[in-house]
mmCIF file of N, CA and C in Angstrom:
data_model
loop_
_atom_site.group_PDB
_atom_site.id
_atom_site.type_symbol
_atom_site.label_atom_id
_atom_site.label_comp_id
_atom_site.label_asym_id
_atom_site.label_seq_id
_atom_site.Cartn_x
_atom_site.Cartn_y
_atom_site.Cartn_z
ATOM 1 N N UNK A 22 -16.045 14.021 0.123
ATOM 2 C CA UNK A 22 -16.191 14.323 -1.288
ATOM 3 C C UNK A 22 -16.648 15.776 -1.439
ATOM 4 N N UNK A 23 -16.335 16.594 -2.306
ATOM 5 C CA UNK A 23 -16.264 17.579 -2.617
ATOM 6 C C UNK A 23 -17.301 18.046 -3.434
ATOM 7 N N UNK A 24 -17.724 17.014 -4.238
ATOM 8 C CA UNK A 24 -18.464 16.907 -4.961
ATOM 9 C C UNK A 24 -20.084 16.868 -4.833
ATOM 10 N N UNK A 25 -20.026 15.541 -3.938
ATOM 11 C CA UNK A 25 -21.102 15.434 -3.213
ATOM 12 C C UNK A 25 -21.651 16.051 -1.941
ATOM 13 N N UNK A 26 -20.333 17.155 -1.230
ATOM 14 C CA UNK A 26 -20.512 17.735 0.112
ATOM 15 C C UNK A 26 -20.987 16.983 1.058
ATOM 16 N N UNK A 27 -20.348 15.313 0.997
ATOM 17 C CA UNK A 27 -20.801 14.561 2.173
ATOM 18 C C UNK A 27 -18.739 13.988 2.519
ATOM 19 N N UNK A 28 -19.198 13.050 3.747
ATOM 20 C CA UNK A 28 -17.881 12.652 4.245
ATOM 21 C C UNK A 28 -17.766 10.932 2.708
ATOM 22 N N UNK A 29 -17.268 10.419 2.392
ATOM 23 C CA UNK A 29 -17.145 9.552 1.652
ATOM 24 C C UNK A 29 -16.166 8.407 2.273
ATOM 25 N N UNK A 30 -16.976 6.997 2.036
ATOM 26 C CA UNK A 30 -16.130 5.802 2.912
ATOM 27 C C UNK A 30 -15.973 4.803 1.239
ATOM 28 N N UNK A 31 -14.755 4.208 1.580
ATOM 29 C CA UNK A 31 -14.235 3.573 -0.021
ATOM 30 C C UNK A 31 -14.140 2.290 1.031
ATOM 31 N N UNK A 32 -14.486 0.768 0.716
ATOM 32 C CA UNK A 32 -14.412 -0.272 1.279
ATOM 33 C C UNK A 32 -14.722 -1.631 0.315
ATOM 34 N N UNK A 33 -14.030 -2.435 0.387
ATOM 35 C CA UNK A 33 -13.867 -3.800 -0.655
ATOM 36 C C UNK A 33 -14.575 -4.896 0.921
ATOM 37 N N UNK A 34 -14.934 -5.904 -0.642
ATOM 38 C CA UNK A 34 -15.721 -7.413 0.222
ATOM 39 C C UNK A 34 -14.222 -8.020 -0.598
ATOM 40 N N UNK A 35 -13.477 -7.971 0.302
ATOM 41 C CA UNK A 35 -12.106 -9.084 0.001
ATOM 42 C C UNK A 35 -12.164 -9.822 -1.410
ATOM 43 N N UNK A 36 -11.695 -9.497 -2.514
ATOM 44 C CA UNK A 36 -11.321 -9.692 -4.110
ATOM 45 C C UNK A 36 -13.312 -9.869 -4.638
ATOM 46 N N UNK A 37 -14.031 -9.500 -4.200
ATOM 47 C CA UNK A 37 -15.395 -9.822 -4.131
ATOM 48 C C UNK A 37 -15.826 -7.903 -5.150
ATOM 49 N N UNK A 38 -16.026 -7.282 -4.040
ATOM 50 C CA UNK A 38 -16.969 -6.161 -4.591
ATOM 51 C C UNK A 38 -15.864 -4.748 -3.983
ATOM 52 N N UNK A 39 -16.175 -3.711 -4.451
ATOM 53 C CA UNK A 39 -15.908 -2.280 -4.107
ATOM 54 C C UNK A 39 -16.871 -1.640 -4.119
ATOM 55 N N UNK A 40 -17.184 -0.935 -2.698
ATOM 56 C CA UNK A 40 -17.648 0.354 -2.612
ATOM 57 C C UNK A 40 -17.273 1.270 -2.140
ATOM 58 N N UNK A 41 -18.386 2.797 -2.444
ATOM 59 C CA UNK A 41 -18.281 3.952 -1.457
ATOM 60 C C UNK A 41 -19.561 3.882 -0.857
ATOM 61 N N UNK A 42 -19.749 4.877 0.091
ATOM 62 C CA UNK A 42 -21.113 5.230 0.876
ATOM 63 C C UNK A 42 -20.316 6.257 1.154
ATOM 64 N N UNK A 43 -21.692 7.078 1.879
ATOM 65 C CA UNK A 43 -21.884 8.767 1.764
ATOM 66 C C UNK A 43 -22.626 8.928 3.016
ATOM 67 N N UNK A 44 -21.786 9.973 3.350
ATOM 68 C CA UNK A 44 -22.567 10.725 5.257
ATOM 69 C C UNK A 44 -22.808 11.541 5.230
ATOM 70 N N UNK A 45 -23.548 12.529 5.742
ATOM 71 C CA UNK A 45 -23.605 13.829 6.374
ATOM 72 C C UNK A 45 -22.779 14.258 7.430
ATOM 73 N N UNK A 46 -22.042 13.313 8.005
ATOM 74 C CA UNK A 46 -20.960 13.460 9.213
ATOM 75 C C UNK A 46 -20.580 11.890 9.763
ATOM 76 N N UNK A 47 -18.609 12.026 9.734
ATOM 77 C CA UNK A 47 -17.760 11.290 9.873
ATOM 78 C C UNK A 47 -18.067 10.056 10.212
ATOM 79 N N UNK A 48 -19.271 10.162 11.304
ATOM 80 C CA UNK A 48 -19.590 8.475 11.956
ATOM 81 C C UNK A 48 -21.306 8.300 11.655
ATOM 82 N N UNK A 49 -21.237 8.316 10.301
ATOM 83 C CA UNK A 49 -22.743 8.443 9.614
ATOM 84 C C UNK A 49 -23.733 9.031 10.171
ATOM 85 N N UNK A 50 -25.302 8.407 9.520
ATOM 86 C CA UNK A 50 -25.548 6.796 9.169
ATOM 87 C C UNK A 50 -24.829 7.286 7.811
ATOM 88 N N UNK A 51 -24.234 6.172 7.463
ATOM 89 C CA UNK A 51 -24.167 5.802 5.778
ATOM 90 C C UNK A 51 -25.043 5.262 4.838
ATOM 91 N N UNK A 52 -25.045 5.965 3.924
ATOM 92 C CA UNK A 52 -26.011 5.515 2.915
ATOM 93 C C UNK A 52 -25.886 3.420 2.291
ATOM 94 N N UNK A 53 -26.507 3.534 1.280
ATOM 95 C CA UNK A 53 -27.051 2.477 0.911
ATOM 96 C C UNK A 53 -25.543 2.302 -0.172
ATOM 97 N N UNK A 54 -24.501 1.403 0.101
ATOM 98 C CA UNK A 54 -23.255 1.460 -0.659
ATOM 99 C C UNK A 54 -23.243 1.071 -2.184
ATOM 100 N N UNK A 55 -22.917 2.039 -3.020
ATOM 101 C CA UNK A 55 -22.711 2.441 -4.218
ATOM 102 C C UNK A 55 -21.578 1.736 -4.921
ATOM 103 N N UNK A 56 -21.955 0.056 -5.327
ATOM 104 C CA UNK A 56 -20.733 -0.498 -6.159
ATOM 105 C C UNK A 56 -19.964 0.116 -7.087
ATOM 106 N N UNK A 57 -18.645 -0.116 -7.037
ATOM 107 C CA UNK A 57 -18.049 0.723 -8.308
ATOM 108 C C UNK A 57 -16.950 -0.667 -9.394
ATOM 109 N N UNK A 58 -16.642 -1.541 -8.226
ATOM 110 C CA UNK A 58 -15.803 -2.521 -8.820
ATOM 111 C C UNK A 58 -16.233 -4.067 -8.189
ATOM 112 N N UNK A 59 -16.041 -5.172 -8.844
ATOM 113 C CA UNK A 59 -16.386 -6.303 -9.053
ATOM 114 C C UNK A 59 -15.947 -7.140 -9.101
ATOM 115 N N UNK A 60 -15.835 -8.608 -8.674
ATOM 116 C CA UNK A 60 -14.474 -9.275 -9.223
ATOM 117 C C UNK A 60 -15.678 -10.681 -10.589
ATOM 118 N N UNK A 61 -16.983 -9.966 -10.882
ATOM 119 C CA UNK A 61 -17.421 -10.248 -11.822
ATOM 120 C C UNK A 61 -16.921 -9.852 -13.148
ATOM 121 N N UNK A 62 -16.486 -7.868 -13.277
ATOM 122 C CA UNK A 62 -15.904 -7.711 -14.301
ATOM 123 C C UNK A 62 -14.649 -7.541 -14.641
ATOM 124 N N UNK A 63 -13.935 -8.822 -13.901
ATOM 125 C CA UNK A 63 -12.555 -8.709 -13.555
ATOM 126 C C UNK A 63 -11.541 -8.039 -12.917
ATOM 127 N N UNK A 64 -12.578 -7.079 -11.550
ATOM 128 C CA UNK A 64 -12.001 -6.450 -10.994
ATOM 129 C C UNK A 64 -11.999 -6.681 -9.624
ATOM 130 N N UNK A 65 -11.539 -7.765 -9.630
ATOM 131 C CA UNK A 65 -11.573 -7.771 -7.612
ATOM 132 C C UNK A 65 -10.328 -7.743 -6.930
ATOM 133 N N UNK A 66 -10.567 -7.045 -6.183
ATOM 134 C CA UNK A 66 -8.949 -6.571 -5.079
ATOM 135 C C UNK A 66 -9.240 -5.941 -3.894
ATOM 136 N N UNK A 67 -8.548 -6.158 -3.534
ATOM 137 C CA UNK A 67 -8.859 -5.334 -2.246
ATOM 138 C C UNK A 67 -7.648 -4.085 -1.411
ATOM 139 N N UNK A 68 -7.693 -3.885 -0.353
ATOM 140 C CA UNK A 68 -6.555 -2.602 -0.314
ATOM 141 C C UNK A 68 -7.338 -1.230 -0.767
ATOM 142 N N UNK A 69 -8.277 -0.806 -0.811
ATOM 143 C CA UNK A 69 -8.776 0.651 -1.347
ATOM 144 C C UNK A 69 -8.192 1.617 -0.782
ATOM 145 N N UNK A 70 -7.639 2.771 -1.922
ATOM 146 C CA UNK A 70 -7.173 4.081 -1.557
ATOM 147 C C UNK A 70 -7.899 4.992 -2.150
ATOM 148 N N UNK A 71 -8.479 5.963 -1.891
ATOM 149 C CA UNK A 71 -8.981 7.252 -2.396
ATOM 150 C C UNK A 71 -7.720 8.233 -2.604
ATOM 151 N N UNK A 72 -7.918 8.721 -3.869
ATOM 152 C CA UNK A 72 -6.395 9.783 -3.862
ATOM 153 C C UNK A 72 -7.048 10.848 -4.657
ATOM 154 N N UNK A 73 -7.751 11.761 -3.933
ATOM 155 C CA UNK A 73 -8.351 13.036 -4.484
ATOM 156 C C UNK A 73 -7.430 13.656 -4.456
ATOM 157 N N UNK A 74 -6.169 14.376 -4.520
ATOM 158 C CA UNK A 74 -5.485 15.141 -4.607
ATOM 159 C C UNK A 74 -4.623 14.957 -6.343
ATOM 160 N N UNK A 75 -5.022 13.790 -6.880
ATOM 161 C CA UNK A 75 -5.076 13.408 -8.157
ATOM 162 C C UNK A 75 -5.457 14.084 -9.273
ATOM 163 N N UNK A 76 -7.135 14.215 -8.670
ATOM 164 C CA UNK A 76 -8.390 14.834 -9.655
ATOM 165 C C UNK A 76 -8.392 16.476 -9.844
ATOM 166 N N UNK A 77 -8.454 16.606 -10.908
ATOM 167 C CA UNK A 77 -7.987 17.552 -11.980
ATOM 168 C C UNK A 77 -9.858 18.976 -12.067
ATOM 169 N N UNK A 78 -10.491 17.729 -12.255
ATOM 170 C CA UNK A 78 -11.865 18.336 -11.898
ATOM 171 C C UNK A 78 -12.144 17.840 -10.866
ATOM 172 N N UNK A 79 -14.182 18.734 -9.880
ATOM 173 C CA UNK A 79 -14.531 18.161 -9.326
ATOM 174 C C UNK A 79 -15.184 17.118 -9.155
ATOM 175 N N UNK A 80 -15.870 16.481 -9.752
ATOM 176 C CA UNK A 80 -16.881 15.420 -10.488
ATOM 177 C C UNK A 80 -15.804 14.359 -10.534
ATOM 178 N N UNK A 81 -14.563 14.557 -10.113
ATOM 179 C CA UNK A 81 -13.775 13.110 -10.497
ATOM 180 C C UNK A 81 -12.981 12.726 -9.058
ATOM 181 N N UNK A 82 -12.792 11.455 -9.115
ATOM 182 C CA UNK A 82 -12.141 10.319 -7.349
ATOM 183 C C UNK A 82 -11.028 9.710 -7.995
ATOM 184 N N UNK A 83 -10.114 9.358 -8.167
ATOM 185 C CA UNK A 83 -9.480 9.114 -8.179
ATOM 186 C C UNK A 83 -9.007 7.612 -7.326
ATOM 187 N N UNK A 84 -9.051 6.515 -7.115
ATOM 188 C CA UNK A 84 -8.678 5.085 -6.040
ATOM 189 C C UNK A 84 -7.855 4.402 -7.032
ATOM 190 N N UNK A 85 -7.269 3.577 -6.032
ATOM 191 C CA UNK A 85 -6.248 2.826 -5.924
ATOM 192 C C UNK A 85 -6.769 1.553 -4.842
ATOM 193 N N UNK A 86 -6.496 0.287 -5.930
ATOM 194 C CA UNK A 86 -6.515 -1.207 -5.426
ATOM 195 C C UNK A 86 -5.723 -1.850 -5.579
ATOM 196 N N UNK A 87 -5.056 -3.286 -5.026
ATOM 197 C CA UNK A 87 -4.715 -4.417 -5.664
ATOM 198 C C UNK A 87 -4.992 -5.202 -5.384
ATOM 199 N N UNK A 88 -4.517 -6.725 -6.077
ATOM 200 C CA UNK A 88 -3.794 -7.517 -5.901
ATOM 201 C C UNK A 88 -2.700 -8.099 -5.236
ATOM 202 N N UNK A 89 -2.336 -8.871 -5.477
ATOM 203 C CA UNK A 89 -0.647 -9.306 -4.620
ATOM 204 C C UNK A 89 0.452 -8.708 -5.747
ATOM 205 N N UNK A 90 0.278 -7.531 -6.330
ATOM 206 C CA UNK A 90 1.215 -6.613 -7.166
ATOM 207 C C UNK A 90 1.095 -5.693 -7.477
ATOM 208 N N UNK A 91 1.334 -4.960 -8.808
ATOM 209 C CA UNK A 91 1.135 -3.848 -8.880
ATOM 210 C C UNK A 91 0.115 -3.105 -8.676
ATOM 211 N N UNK A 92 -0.624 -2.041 -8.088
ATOM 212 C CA UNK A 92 -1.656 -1.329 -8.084
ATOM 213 C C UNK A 92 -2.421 -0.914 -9.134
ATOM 214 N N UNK A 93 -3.000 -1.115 -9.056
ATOM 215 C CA UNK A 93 -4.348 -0.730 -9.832
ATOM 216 C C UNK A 93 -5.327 0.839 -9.738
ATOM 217 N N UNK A 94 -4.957 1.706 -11.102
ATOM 218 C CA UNK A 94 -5.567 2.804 -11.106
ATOM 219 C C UNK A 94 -6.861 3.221 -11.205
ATOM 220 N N UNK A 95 -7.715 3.648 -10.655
ATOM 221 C CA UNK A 95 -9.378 4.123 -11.272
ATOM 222 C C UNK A 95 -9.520 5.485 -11.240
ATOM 223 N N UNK A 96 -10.203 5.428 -11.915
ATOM 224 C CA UNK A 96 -10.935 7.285 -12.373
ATOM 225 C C UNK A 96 -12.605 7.062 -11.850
ATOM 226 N N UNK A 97 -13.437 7.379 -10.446
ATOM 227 C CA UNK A 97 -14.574 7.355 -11.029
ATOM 228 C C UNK A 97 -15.137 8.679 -11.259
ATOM 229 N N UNK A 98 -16.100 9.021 -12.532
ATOM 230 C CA UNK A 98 -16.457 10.622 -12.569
ATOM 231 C C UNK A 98 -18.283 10.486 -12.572
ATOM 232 N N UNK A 99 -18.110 11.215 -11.644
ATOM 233 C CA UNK A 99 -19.442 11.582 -11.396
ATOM 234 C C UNK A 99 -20.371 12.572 -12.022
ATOM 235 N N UNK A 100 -21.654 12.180 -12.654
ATOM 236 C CA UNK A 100 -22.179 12.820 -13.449
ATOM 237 C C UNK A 100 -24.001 12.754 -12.636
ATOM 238 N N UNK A 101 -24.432 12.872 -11.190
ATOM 239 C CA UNK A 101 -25.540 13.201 -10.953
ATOM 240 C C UNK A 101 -25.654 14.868 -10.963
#
C-alpha cells in the first residue's frame, strides 16, 4: 500500500469475513486484521483481488470478490 507505506495482505474466512493486514516487510509480523467485508452485511465471498492500478487517488484500494458469478466491485478509501 502506498498509502500506508507498508506491504498489504487482502484474505477472506470462506463467504464469512474479509480482510487486510499490514507489514513492514513481505513475510511480516502482520498486524491485527482490519475487517472490511462480512457476510453479516450481505457481503460474503471469497476469491479476493486487490487492483490498485484502478485507484485514481492515493487514500483509495480498489478489490474484487465473488461468488459463484459475477464479481463484485469495492472502493475502500482511507481516511487515517
Amino acid at each position: 500500500s502506498s498509502y500506508f507505506q507498508k506491504y498489504m495482505l487482502m484474505c477472506t474466512l470462506y463467504y464469512s469475513y474479509s480482510f487486510f493486514y499490514l507489514a513492514g516487510k513481505p513475510w511480516g509480523p502482520w498486524s491485527t486484521g482490519y475487517k472490511i467485508l462480512s457476510s453479516e452485511s450481505g457481503w460474503g465471498g471469497y476469491g479476493i483481488s486487490a487492483h490498485p492500478g484502478w485507484s485514481t487517488q492515493p487514500n483509495e484500494l480498489y478489490f474484487s470478490q465473488g461468488p459463484n458469478g459475477p464479481l463484485n466491485v469495492f472502493r475502500l478509501t482511507f481516511e487515517y
